[in-house]
JSON list of C-alpha atoms in Angstrom, two decimals:
[
{"chain": "A", "resi": 1, "resn": "MET", "atom": "CA", "xyz": [6.91, 10.04, -22.91]},
{"chain": "A", "resi": 2, "resn": "SER", "atom": "CA", "xyz": [5.03, 6.84, -24.45]},
{"chain": "A", "resi": 3, "resn": "TYR", "atom": "CA", "xyz": [3.88, 4.09, -22.33]},
{"chain": "A", "resi": 4, "resn": "GLY", "atom": "CA", "xyz": [3.94, 1.20, -25.10]},
{"chain": "A", "resi": 5, "resn": "THR", "atom": "CA", "xyz": [3.10, 0.52, -28.73]},
{"chain": "A", "resi": 6, "resn": "HIS", "atom": "CA", "xyz": [-0.63, 0.51, -28.58]},
{"chain": "A", "resi": 7, "resn": "ARG", "atom": "CA", "xyz": [-0.84, 4.03, -26.75]},
{"chain": "A", "resi": 8, "resn": "ASP", "atom": "CA", "xyz": [-3.81, 5.10, -28.77]},
{"chain": "A", "resi": 9, "resn": "ASP", "atom": "CA", "xyz": [-5.79, 2.07, -27.98]},
{"chain": "A", "resi": 10, "resn": "VAL", "atom": "CA", "xyz": [-6.04, 2.66, -24.19]},
{"chain": "A", "resi": 11, "resn": "GLY", "atom": "CA", "xyz": [-8.24, 5.04, -23.59]},
{"chain": "A", "resi": 12, "resn": "ASP", "atom": "CA", "xyz": [-7.25, 8.83, -22.64]},
{"chain": "A", "resi": 13, "resn": "VAL", "atom": "CA", "xyz": [-4.00, 9.16, -24.08]},
{"chain": "A", "resi": 14, "resn": "ALA", "atom": "CA", "xyz": [-3.28, 12.32, -22.20]},
{"chain": "A", "resi": 15, "resn": "HIS", "atom": "CA", "xyz": [-4.60, 11.05, -18.76]},
{"chain": "A", "resi": 16, "resn": "ARG", "atom": "CA", "xyz": [-2.25, 7.42, -19.47]},
{"chain": "A", "resi": 17, "resn": "GLU", "atom": "CA", "xyz": [0.71, 9.50, -20.32]},
{"chain": "A", "resi": 18, "resn": "ALA", "atom": "CA", "xyz": [0.20, 11.47, -17.05]},
{"chain": "A", "resi": 19, "resn": "GLN", "atom": "CA", "xyz": [-0.32, 8.27, -14.89]},
{"chain": "A", "resi": 20, "resn": "TYR", "atom": "CA", "xyz": [2.65, 6.77, -16.64]},
{"chain": "A", "resi": 21, "resn": "ASN", "atom": "CA", "xyz": [5.11, 10.08, -16.30]},
{"chain": "A", "resi": 22, "resn": "TYR", "atom": "CA", "xyz": [3.61, 10.08, -12.25]},
{"chain": "A", "resi": 23, "resn": "ALA", "atom": "CA", "xyz": [4.69, 6.54, -11.97]},
{"chain": "A", "resi": 24, "resn": "ILE", "atom": "CA", "xyz": [8.18, 6.94, -13.49]},
{"chain": "A", "resi": 25, "resn": "ARG", "atom": "CA", "xyz": [9.01, 9.78, -11.18]},
{"chain": "A", "resi": 26, "resn": "ALA", "atom": "CA", "xyz": [7.96, 7.78, -8.16]},
{"chain": "A", "resi": 27, "resn": "GLY", "atom": "CA", "xyz": [9.47, 4.58, -9.28]},
{"chain": "A", "resi": 28, "resn": "ALA", "atom": "CA", "xyz": [12.95, 6.56, -9.93]},
{"chain": "A", "resi": 29, "resn": "GLN", "atom": "CA", "xyz": [12.57, 8.16, -6.36]},
{"chain": "A", "resi": 30, "resn": "GLY", "atom": "CA", "xyz": [12.03, 4.86, -4.90]},
{"chain": "A", "resi": 31, "resn": "PHE", "atom": "CA", "xyz": [15.05, 3.40, -6.73]},
{"chain": "A", "resi": 32, "resn": "ALA", "atom": "CA", "xyz": [17.10, 5.94, -5.62]},
{"chain": "A", "resi": 33, "resn": "GLY", "atom": "CA", "xyz": [16.18, 5.56, -2.09]},
{"chain": "A", "resi": 34, "resn": "GLY", "atom": "CA", "xyz": [16.33, 1.63, -2.25]},
{"chain": "A", "resi": 35, "resn": "LEU", "atom": "CA", "xyz": [20.08, 2.41, -3.76]},
{"chain": "A", "resi": 36, "resn": "ALA", "atom": "CA", "xyz": [21.23, 4.52, -1.24]},
{"chain": "A", "resi": 37, "resn": "GLY", "atom": "CA", "xyz": [19.77, 1.95, 1.57]},
{"chain": "A", "resi": 38, "resn": "ALA", "atom": "CA", "xyz": [21.12, -1.25, 0.02]},
{"chain": "A", "resi": 39, "resn": "PHE", "atom": "CA", "xyz": [24.49, 0.44, -0.68]},
{"chain": "A", "resi": 40, "resn": "GLY", "atom": "CA", "xyz": [24.61, 1.89, 2.89]},
{"chain": "A", "resi": 41, "resn": "LEU", "atom": "CA", "xyz": [23.61, -1.60, 4.22]},
{"chain": "A", "resi": 42, "resn": "GLY", "atom": "CA", "xyz": [26.29, -3.30, 2.10]},
{"chain": "A", "resi": 43, "resn": "TRP", "atom": "CA", "xyz": [29.10, -1.17, 3.28]},
{"chain": "A", "resi": 44, "resn": "TYR", "atom": "CA", "xyz": [28.12, -1.60, 6.63]},
{"chain": "A", "resi": 45, "resn": "LEU", "atom": "CA", "xyz": [28.33, -5.34, 6.47]},
{"chain": "A", "resi": 46, "resn": "GLN", "atom": "CA", "xyz": [31.43, -5.38, 4.23]},
{"chain": "A", "resi": 47, "resn": "ARG", "atom": "CA", "xyz": [33.35, -3.66, 7.02]},
{"chain": "A", "resi": 48, "resn": "THR", "atom": "CA", "xyz": [31.68, -5.66, 9.68]},
{"chain": "A", "resi": 49, "resn": "PHE", "atom": "CA", "xyz": [31.60, -9.39, 8.86]},
{"chain": "A", "resi": 50, "resn": "ARG", "atom": "CA", "xyz": [34.50, -11.29, 7.22]},
{"chain": "A", "resi": 51, "resn": "HIS", "atom": "CA", "xyz": [32.28, -13.71, 5.35]},
{"chain": "A", "resi": 52, "resn": "VAL", "atom": "CA", "xyz": [30.42, -11.00, 3.22]},
{"chain": "A", "resi": 53, "resn": "ARG", "atom": "CA", "xyz": [33.76, -9.56, 2.48]},
{"chain": "A", "resi": 54, "resn": "GLN", "atom": "CA", "xyz": [34.63, -12.92, 0.68]},
{"chain": "A", "resi": 55, "resn": "LEU", "atom": "CA", "xyz": [31.59, -13.26, -1.28]},
{"chain": "A", "resi": 56, "resn": "PRO", "atom": "CA", "xyz": [31.78, -12.39, -5.28]},
{"chain": "A", "resi": 57, "resn": "MET", "atom": "CA", "xyz": [31.40, -8.68, -6.00]},
{"chain": "A", "resi": 58, "resn": "SER", "atom": "CA", "xyz": [28.82, -9.45, -8.61]},
{"chain": "A", "resi": 59, "resn": "LEU", "atom": "CA", "xyz": [26.72, -11.51, -6.27]},
{"chain": "A", "resi": 60, "resn": "LYS", "atom": "CA", "xyz": [27.09, -8.17, -3.51]},
{"chain": "A", "resi": 61, "resn": "ALA", "atom": "CA", "xyz": [26.34, -5.88, -6.62]},
{"chain": "A", "resi": 62, "resn": "GLY", "atom": "CA", "xyz": [23.30, -8.10, -7.71]},
{"chain": "A", "resi": 63, "resn": "CYS", "atom": "CA", "xyz": [22.06, -7.82, -4.17]},
{"chain": "A", "resi": 64, "resn": "VAL", "atom": "CA", "xyz": [22.03, -4.34, -3.95]},
{"chain": "A", "resi": 65, "resn": "PHE", "atom": "CA", "xyz": [20.70, -3.70, -7.52]},
{"chain": "A", "resi": 66, "resn": "LEU", "atom": "CA", "xyz": [17.95, -6.00, -7.16]},
{"chain": "A", "resi": 67, "resn": "THR", "atom": "CA", "xyz": [16.93, -4.40, -3.63]},
{"chain": "A", "resi": 68, "resn": "ALA", "atom": "CA", "xyz": [16.86, -0.97, -5.21]},
{"chain": "A", "resi": 69, "resn": "THR", "atom": "CA", "xyz": [14.80, -2.31, -8.23]},
{"chain": "A", "resi": 70, "resn": "GLY", "atom": "CA", "xyz": [12.25, -3.97, -5.88]},
{"chain": "A", "resi": 71, "resn": "VAL", "atom": "CA", "xyz": [11.76, -0.65, -3.81]},
{"chain": "A", "resi": 72, "resn": "GLY", "atom": "CA", "xyz": [11.52, 1.24, -7.36]},
{"chain": "A", "resi": 73, "resn": "VAL", "atom": "CA", "xyz": [8.75, -0.98, -8.69]},
{"chain": "A", "resi": 74, "resn": "ILE", "atom": "CA", "xyz": [6.71, -1.05, -5.57]},
{"chain": "A", "resi": 75, "resn": "TYR", "atom": "CA", "xyz": [6.88, 2.94, -5.46]},
{"chain": "A", "resi": 76, "resn": "ALA", "atom": "CA", "xyz": [5.85, 3.31, -9.15]},
{"chain": "A", "resi": 77, "resn": "ASP", "atom": "CA", "xyz": [2.97, 0.59, -8.48]},
{"chain": "A", "resi": 78, "resn": "LYS", "atom": "CA", "xyz": [1.25, 2.44, -5.62]},
{"chain": "A", "resi": 79, "resn": "ALA", "atom": "CA", "xyz": [2.06, 5.74, -7.50]},
{"chain": "A", "resi": 80, "resn": "SER", "atom": "CA", "xyz": [0.19, 4.70, -10.46]},
{"chain": "A", "resi": 81, "resn": "ILE", "atom": "CA", "xyz": [-2.89, 3.64, -8.24]},
{"chain": "A", "resi": 82, "resn": "LYS", "atom": "CA", "xyz": [-2.93, 6.59, -6.31]},
{"chain": "A", "resi": 83, "resn": "PHE", "atom": "CA", "xyz": [-2.99, 8.66, -9.50]},
{"chain": "A", "resi": 84, "resn": "ASP", "atom": "CA", "xyz": [-6.25, 6.88, -10.52]},
{"chain": "A", "resi": 85, "resn": "GLN", "atom": "CA", "xyz": [-7.56, 7.40, -7.21]},
{"chain": "A", "resi": 86, "resn": "MET", "atom": "CA", "xyz": [-7.00, 10.78, -7.14]},
{"chain": "A", "resi": 87, "resn": "HIS", "atom": "CA", "xyz": [-8.48, 11.42, -10.80]},
{"chain": "A", "resi": 88, "resn": "TYR", "atom": "CA", "xyz": [-12.05, 9.24, -10.01]},
{"chain": "A", "resi": 89, "resn": "LYS", "atom": "CA", "xyz": [-14.95, 11.69, -10.33]},
{"chain": "A", "resi": 90, "resn": "ASP", "atom": "CA", "xyz": [-18.08, 9.29, -10.07]},
{"chain": "A", "resi": 91, "resn": "SER", "atom": "CA", "xyz": [-20.17, 9.54, -6.79]},
{"chain": "A", "resi": 92, "resn": "SER", "atom": "CA", "xyz": [-18.20, 6.46, -5.22]},
{"chain": "A", "resi": 93, "resn": "ALA", "atom": "CA", "xyz": [-15.30, 8.38, -5.44]},
{"chain": "A", "resi": 94, "resn": "TYR", "atom": "CA", "xyz": [-16.92, 11.07, -3.43]},
{"chain": "A", "resi": 95, "resn": "VAL", "atom": "CA", "xyz": [-18.03, 8.63, -0.67]},
{"chain": "A", "resi": 96, "resn": "ASP", "atom": "CA", "xyz": [-14.55, 7.08, -0.83]},
{"chain": "A", "resi": 97, "resn": "ARG", "atom": "CA", "xyz": [-12.76, 10.69, -0.39]},
{"chain": "A", "resi": 98, "resn": "ARG", "atom": "CA", "xyz": [-15.58, 11.70, 2.48]},
{"chain": "A", "resi": 99, "resn": "SER", "atom": "CA", "xyz": [-14.95, 8.53, 4.19]},
{"chain": "A", "resi": 100, "resn": "SER", "atom": "CA", "xyz": [-11.18, 9.06, 3.85]},
{"chain": "A", "resi": 101, "resn": "SER", "atom": "CA", "xyz": [-11.40, 12.47, 5.18]},
{"chain": "A", "resi": 102, "resn": "GLU", "atom": "CA", "xyz": [-13.54, 11.52, 8.30]},
{"chain": "A", "resi": 103, "resn": "ALA", "atom": "CA", "xyz": [-10.80, 8.91, 8.99]},
{"chain": "A", "resi": 104, "resn": "GLN", "atom": "CA", "xyz": [-7.90, 11.25, 8.68]},
{"chain": "A", "resi": 105, "resn": "ALA", "atom": "CA", "xyz": [-9.83, 13.61, 10.98]},
{"chain": "A", "resi": 106, "resn": "ALA", "atom": "CA", "xyz": [-10.61, 10.95, 13.52]},
{"chain": "A", "resi": 107, "resn": "TRP", "atom": "CA", "xyz": [-6.57, 9.81, 13.33]},
{"chain": "A", "resi": 108, "resn": "SER", "atom": "CA", "xyz": [-5.35, 13.12, 14.31]},
{"chain": "A", "resi": 109, "resn": "LYS", "atom": "CA", "xyz": [-7.55, 13.28, 17.41]},
{"chain": "A", "resi": 110, "resn": "LEU", "atom": "CA", "xyz": [-5.77, 10.16, 18.58]},
{"chain": "A", "resi": 111, "resn": "SER", "atom": "CA", "xyz": [-2.94, 10.34, 21.11]},
{"chain": "A", "resi": 112, "resn": "THR", "atom": "CA", "xyz": [0.81, 9.45, 20.39]},
{"chain": "A", "resi": 113, "resn": "PHE", "atom": "CA", "xyz": [-0.08, 6.21, 22.09]},
{"chain": "A", "resi": 114, "resn": "ASP", "atom": "CA", "xyz": [-3.19, 5.26, 20.58]},
{"chain": "A", "resi": 115, "resn": "LYS", "atom": "CA", "xyz": [-1.89, 5.88, 17.25]},
{"chain": "A", "resi": 116, "resn": "SER", "atom": "CA", "xyz": [1.31, 3.36, 17.83]},
{"chain": "A", "resi": 117, "resn": "LEU", "atom": "CA", "xyz": [-1.36, 0.76, 19.19]},
{"chain": "A", "resi": 118, "resn": "THR", "atom": "CA", "xyz": [-3.66, 1.03, 16.43]},
{"chain": "A", "resi": 119, "resn": "TRP", "atom": "CA", "xyz": [-0.78, 0.93, 13.73]},
{"chain": "A", "resi": 120, "resn": "ALA", "atom": "CA", "xyz": [0.81, -2.27, 15.25]},
{"chain": "A", "resi": 121, "resn": "LYS", "atom": "CA", "xyz": [-2.69, -3.84, 15.34]},
{"chain": "A", "resi": 122, "resn": "ASP", "atom": "CA", "xyz": [-3.58, -2.63, 11.77]},
{"chain": "A", "resi": 123, "resn": "HIS", "atom": "CA", "xyz": [0.16, -3.98, 10.62]},
{"chain": "A", "resi": 124, "resn": "LYS", "atom": "CA", "xyz": [0.29, -7.16, 13.04]},
{"chain": "A", "resi": 125, "resn": "PHE", "atom": "CA", "xyz": [1.87, -9.39, 10.38]},
{"chain": "A", "resi": 126, "resn": "SER", "atom": "CA", "xyz": [4.35, -7.06, 8.86]},
{"chain": "A", "resi": 127, "resn": "VAL", "atom": "CA", "xyz": [5.35, -6.34, 12.88]},
{"chain": "A", "resi": 128, "resn": "VAL", "atom": "CA", "xyz": [5.70, -10.19, 13.53]},
{"chain": "A", "resi": 129, "resn": "LEU", "atom": "CA", "xyz": [7.76, -10.62, 10.09]},
{"chain": "A", "resi": 130, "resn": "GLY", "atom": "CA", "xyz": [10.00, -7.73, 11.07]},
{"chain": "A", "resi": 131, "resn": "SER", "atom": "CA", "xyz": [10.63, -8.86, 14.55]},
{"chain": "A", "resi": 132, "resn": "TRP", "atom": "CA", "xyz": [11.50, -12.31, 12.93]},
{"chain": "A", "resi": 133, "resn": "LEU", "atom": "CA", "xyz": [14.12, -10.71, 10.48]},
{"chain": "A", "resi": 134, "resn": "GLY", "atom": "CA", "xyz": [15.41, -8.16, 13.14]},
{"chain": "A", "resi": 135, "resn": "SER", "atom": "CA", "xyz": [15.59, -10.97, 15.60]},
{"chain": "A", "resi": 136, "resn": "MET", "atom": "CA", "xyz": [17.45, -13.13, 13.11]},
{"chain": "A", "resi": 137, "resn": "GLY", "atom": "CA", "xyz": [20.19, -10.38, 12.33]},
{"chain": "A", "resi": 138, "resn": "LEU", "atom": "CA", "xyz": [20.73, -9.71, 16.31]},
{"chain": "A", "resi": 139, "resn": "SER", "atom": "CA", "xyz": [21.10, -12.76, 17.38]},
{"chain": "A", "resi": 140, "resn": "TRP", "atom": "CA", "xyz": [23.65, -13.69, 14.42]},
{"chain": "A", "resi": 141, "resn": "LEU", "atom": "CA", "xyz": [25.39, -10.60, 15.37]},
{"chain": "A", "resi": 142, "resn": "TYR", "atom": "CA", "xyz": [25.51, -11.97, 19.14]},
{"chain": "A", "resi": 143, "resn": "ILE", "atom": "CA", "xyz": [26.56, -15.41, 17.83]},
{"chain": "A", "resi": 144, "resn": "GLN", "atom": "CA", "xyz": [29.52, -14.12, 15.69]},
{"chain": "A", "resi": 145, "resn": "THR", "atom": "CA", "xyz": [31.27, -13.10, 18.94]},
{"chain": "A", "resi": 146, "resn": "GLN", "atom": "CA", "xyz": [31.09, -16.96, 19.98]},
{"chain": "A", "resi": 147, "resn": "PRO", "atom": "CA", "xyz": [34.09, -19.64, 19.10]},
{"chain": "A", "resi": 148, "resn": "LEU", "atom": "CA", "xyz": [32.01, -21.57, 16.91]},
{"chain": "A", "resi": 149, "resn": "SER", "atom": "CA", "xyz": [32.08, -22.95, 13.27]},
{"chain": "A", "resi": 150, "resn": "PHE", "atom": "CA", "xyz": [29.89, -21.05, 10.48]},
{"chain": "A", "resi": 151, "resn": "ALA", "atom": "CA", "xyz": [27.19, -24.10, 10.35]},
{"chain": "A", "resi": 152, "resn": "GLN", "atom": "CA", "xyz": [26.94, -23.84, 14.17]},
{"chain": "A", "resi": 153, "resn": "LYS", "atom": "CA", "xyz": [26.64, -20.06, 14.21]},
{"chain": "A", "resi": 154, "resn": "LEU", "atom": "CA", "xyz": [23.58, -20.47, 11.61]},
{"chain": "A", "resi": 155, "resn": "VAL", "atom": "CA", "xyz": [22.00, -23.07, 13.45]},
{"chain": "A", "resi": 156, "resn": "GLN", "atom": "CA", "xyz": [22.23, -20.81, 16.85]},
{"chain": "A", "resi": 157, "resn": "ALA", "atom": "CA", "xyz": [20.96, -17.72, 14.82]},
{"chain": "A", "resi": 158, "resn": "ARG", "atom": "CA", "xyz": [17.83, -19.75, 13.62]},
{"chain": "A", "resi": 159, "resn": "VAL", "atom": "CA", "xyz": [17.18, -20.91, 17.12]},
{"chain": "A", "resi": 160, "resn": "TRP", "atom": "CA", "xyz": [17.27, -17.72, 18.93]},
{"chain": "A", "resi": 161, "resn": "ALA", "atom": "CA", "xyz": [15.30, -16.25, 15.94]},
{"chain": "A", "resi": 162, "resn": "GLN", "atom": "CA", "xyz": [12.69, -18.86, 16.59]},
{"chain": "A", "resi": 163, "resn": "GLY", "atom": "CA", "xyz": [12.48, -18.12, 20.10]},
{"chain": "A", "resi": 164, "resn": "LEU", "atom": "CA", "xyz": [12.37, -14.50, 19.68]},
{"chain": "A", "resi": 165, "resn": "THR", "atom": "CA", "xyz": [9.35, -14.93, 17.15]},
{"chain": "A", "resi": 166, "resn": "VAL", "atom": "CA", "xyz": [7.55, -16.99, 19.44]},
{"chain": "A", "resi": 167, "resn": "ALA", "atom": "CA", "xyz": [8.13, -14.52, 21.87]},
{"chain": "A", "resi": 168, "resn": "SER", "atom": "CA", "xyz": [6.89, -11.78, 19.68]},
{"chain": "A", "resi": 169, "resn": "MET", "atom": "CA", "xyz": [3.65, -13.50, 18.69]},
{"chain": "A", "resi": 170, "resn": "ILE", "atom": "CA", "xyz": [2.78, -13.93, 22.22]},
{"chain": "A", "resi": 171, "resn": "GLY", "atom": "CA", "xyz": [3.14, -10.25, 22.94]},
{"chain": "A", "resi": 172, "resn": "MET", "atom": "CA", "xyz": [1.40, -9.18, 19.71]},
{"chain": "A", "resi": 173, "resn": "ALA", "atom": "CA", "xyz": [-1.63, -11.54, 20.94]},
{"chain": "A", "resi": 174, "resn": "ALA", "atom": "CA", "xyz": [-1.59, -9.71, 24.23]},
{"chain": "A", "resi": 175, "resn": "LEU", "atom": "CA", "xyz": [-1.34, -5.94, 22.31]},
{"chain": "A", "resi": 176, "resn": "LEU", "atom": "CA", "xyz": [-4.39, -7.18, 20.51]},
{"chain": "A", "resi": 177, "resn": "GLN", "atom": "CA", "xyz": [-6.34, -7.51, 23.74]},
{"chain": "A", "resi": 178, "resn": "ILE", "atom": "CA", "xyz": [-5.34, -3.94, 24.62]},
{"chain": "A", "resi": 179, "resn": "PRO", "atom": "CA", "xyz": [-8.50, -1.42, 23.97]},
{"chain": "A", "resi": 180, "resn": "SER", "atom": "CA", "xyz": [-7.91, 2.01, 22.55]},
{"chain": "A", "resi": 181, "resn": "GLU", "atom": "CA", "xyz": [-9.65, 4.83, 20.52]},
{"chain": "A", "resi": 182, "resn": "GLY", "atom": "CA", "xyz": [-8.33, 3.29, 17.25]},
{"chain": "A", "resi": 183, "resn": "ASP", "atom": "CA", "xyz": [-10.36, 0.23, 17.53]},
{"chain": "A", "resi": 184, "resn": "LYS", "atom": "CA", "xyz": [-13.29, 2.20, 16.01]},
{"chain": "A", "resi": 185, "resn": "LEU", "atom": "CA", "xyz": [-11.02, 3.20, 12.91]},
{"chain": "A", "resi": 186, "resn": "LEU", "atom": "CA", "xyz": [-10.10, -0.61, 12.35]},
{"chain": "A", "resi": 187, "resn": "GLU", "atom": "CA", "xyz": [-13.84, -1.86, 12.67]},
{"chain": "A", "resi": 188, "resn": "LYS", "atom": "CA", "xyz": [-14.57, 0.63, 9.80]},
{"chain": "A", "resi": 189, "resn": "THR", "atom": "CA", "xyz": [-11.89, -0.48, 7.78]},
{"chain": "A", "resi": 190, "resn": "HIS", "atom": "CA", "xyz": [-11.79, -4.29, 8.08]},
{"chain": "A", "resi": 191, "resn": "SER", "atom": "CA", "xyz": [-15.43, -5.16, 9.70]},
{"chain": "A", "resi": 192, "resn": "ALA", "atom": "CA", "xyz": [-17.60, -7.38, 7.65]},
{"chain": "A", "resi": 193, "resn": "ASP", "atom": "CA", "xyz": [-20.52, -5.29, 8.23]},
{"chain": "A", "resi": 194, "resn": "ASP", "atom": "CA", "xyz": [-19.31, -2.55, 6.14]},
{"chain": "A", "resi": 195, "resn": "THR", "atom": "CA", "xyz": [-22.20, -0.29, 4.78]},
{"chain": "A", "resi": 196, "resn": "SER", "atom": "CA", "xyz": [-20.14, 1.79, 2.32]},
{"chain": "A", "resi": 197, "resn": "TRP", "atom": "CA", "xyz": [-21.92, 0.28, -0.38]},
{"chain": "A", "resi": 198, "resn": "GLU", "atom": "CA", "xyz": [-25.34, 1.91, 0.89]},
{"chain": "A", "resi": 199, "resn": "LYS", "atom": "CA", "xyz": [-23.82, 5.17, 0.85]},
{"chain": "A", "resi": 200, "resn": "ARG", "atom": "CA", "xyz": [-22.78, 4.93, -2.65]},
{"chain": "A", "resi": 201, "resn": "LEU", "atom": "CA", "xyz": [-26.06, 3.65, -3.68]},
{"chain": "A", "resi": 202, "resn": "LYS", "atom": "CA", "xyz": [-27.86, 6.69, -2.06]},
{"chain": "A", "resi": 203, "resn": "ALA", "atom": "CA", "xyz": [-25.27, 9.10, -3.48]},
{"chain": "A", "resi": 204, "resn": "ALA", "atom": "CA", "xyz": [-26.22, 7.45, -6.66]},
{"chain": "A", "resi": 205, "resn": "GLN", "atom": "CA", "xyz": [-29.81, 7.76, -6.31]},
{"chain": "A", "resi": 206, "resn": "LEU", "atom": "CA", "xyz": [-29.60, 11.49, -5.14]},
{"chain": "A", "resi": 207, "resn": "GLN", "atom": "CA", "xyz": [-27.34, 12.07, -8.34]},
{"chain": "A", "resi": 208, "resn": "ALA", "atom": "CA", "xyz": [-30.11, 10.69, -10.35]},
{"chain": "A", "resi": 209, "resn": "GLN", "atom": "CA", "xyz": [-32.65, 12.61, -8.68]},
{"chain": "A", "resi": 210, "resn": "LYS", "atom": "CA", "xyz": [-30.59, 15.97, -9.66]},
{"chain": "A", "resi": 211, "resn": "ARG", "atom": "CA", "xyz": [-30.78, 14.94, -13.43]},
{"chain": "A", "resi": 212, "resn": "PRO", "atom": "CA", "xyz": [-33.53, 16.52, -15.62]},
{"chain": "A", "resi": 213, "resn": "PRO", "atom": "CA", "xyz": [-36.15, 14.25, -16.80]},
{"chain": "A", "resi": 214, "resn": "PRO", "atom": "CA", "xyz": [-35.46, 12.75, -20.07]},
{"chain": "A", "resi": 215, "resn": "VAL", "atom": "CA", "xyz": [-37.63, 14.38, -23.28]},
{"chain": "A", "resi": 216, "resn": "HIS", "atom": "CA", "xyz": [-39.65, 11.90, -25.17]},
{"chain": "A", "resi": 217, "resn": "LEU", "atom": "CA", "xyz": [-38.96, 13.13, -28.73]},
{"chain": "A", "resi": 218, "resn": "THR", "atom": "CA", "xyz": [-40.95, 10.09, -30.22]},
{"chain": "A", "resi": 219, "resn": "SER", "atom": "CA", "xyz": [-44.28, 10.75, -28.15]},
{"chain": "A", "resi": 220, "resn": "THR", "atom": "CA", "xyz": [-43.99, 14.40, -29.20]},
{"chain": "A", "resi": 221, "resn": "LYS", "atom": "CA", "xyz": [-43.97, 14.04, -33.04]},
{"chain": "A", "resi": 222, "resn": "GLN", "atom": "CA", "xyz": [-46.39, 11.29, -32.73]},
{"chain": "A", "resi": 223, "resn": "GLY", "atom": "CA", "xyz": [-48.78, 13.97, -31.03]},
{"chain": "A", "resi": 224, "resn": "GLU", "atom": "CA", "xyz": [-47.69, 16.45, -33.78]},
{"chain": "A", "resi": 225, "resn": "SER", "atom": "CA", "xyz": [-48.50, 14.06, -36.58]},
{"chain": "A", "resi": 226, "resn": "HIS", "atom": "CA", "xyz": [-51.98, 13.19, -34.87]},
{"chain": "A", "resi": 227, "resn": "GLU", "atom": "CA", "xyz": [-52.99, 16.99, -34.59]},
{"chain": "A", "resi": 228, "resn": "GLU", "atom": "CA", "xyz": [-52.22, 17.56, -38.24]},
{"chain": "A", "resi": 229, "resn": "SER", "atom": "CA", "xyz": [-54.48, 14.51, -39.40]},
{"chain": "A", "resi": 230, "resn": "GLU", "atom": "CA", "xyz": [-57.31, 15.99, -37.47]},
{"chain": "A", "resi": 231, "resn": "SER", "atom": "CA", "xyz": [-56.93, 19.15, -38.79]}
]
């Protein structure tokens, strides 16, 4: 399968073809998963809320298709990056793989509580955003049972969501203060004092020392010509 009209001008054609096919497969899987999830959510909303049933079919189909397409694009992009990382062969890639193996070994030794706490600290912004979306949806479901107009329900849902989001931000700030064994992993990953460049430099120096010394052909020829002139 080709990845463009200039496929022969992008370096290793076989590598790029394999990367393209790898990304396409991952994108198709993401699209299928996103389509199933969006269709299931749309079916639930269609059966539950009268306002959703009144929306045009083209709008509902567009929301489902755009959601599935977005998930597929994200999967394909991540797969393309992962393919490149799997095929790195220089000294820096060796250091990265060794650091990743050490981090995975340290992660496997953590308890379930420490893993959950470390994950929440590492994805704090996603947790806050998800809590906002979740609180918006839950508050909307609750307010739907109240005898209010659509505009009033929307305002009430937003107020409830804002209050719950502030509560989640305060809870996240308190959560960040709880010590855990996974804090060392986060420090190695996000610290400004990262010394991985030193490891890469040492690996490059060791690799250079293992190489045989260069042969100076020019000086050898000059020596031979000098011996011939003396004879």
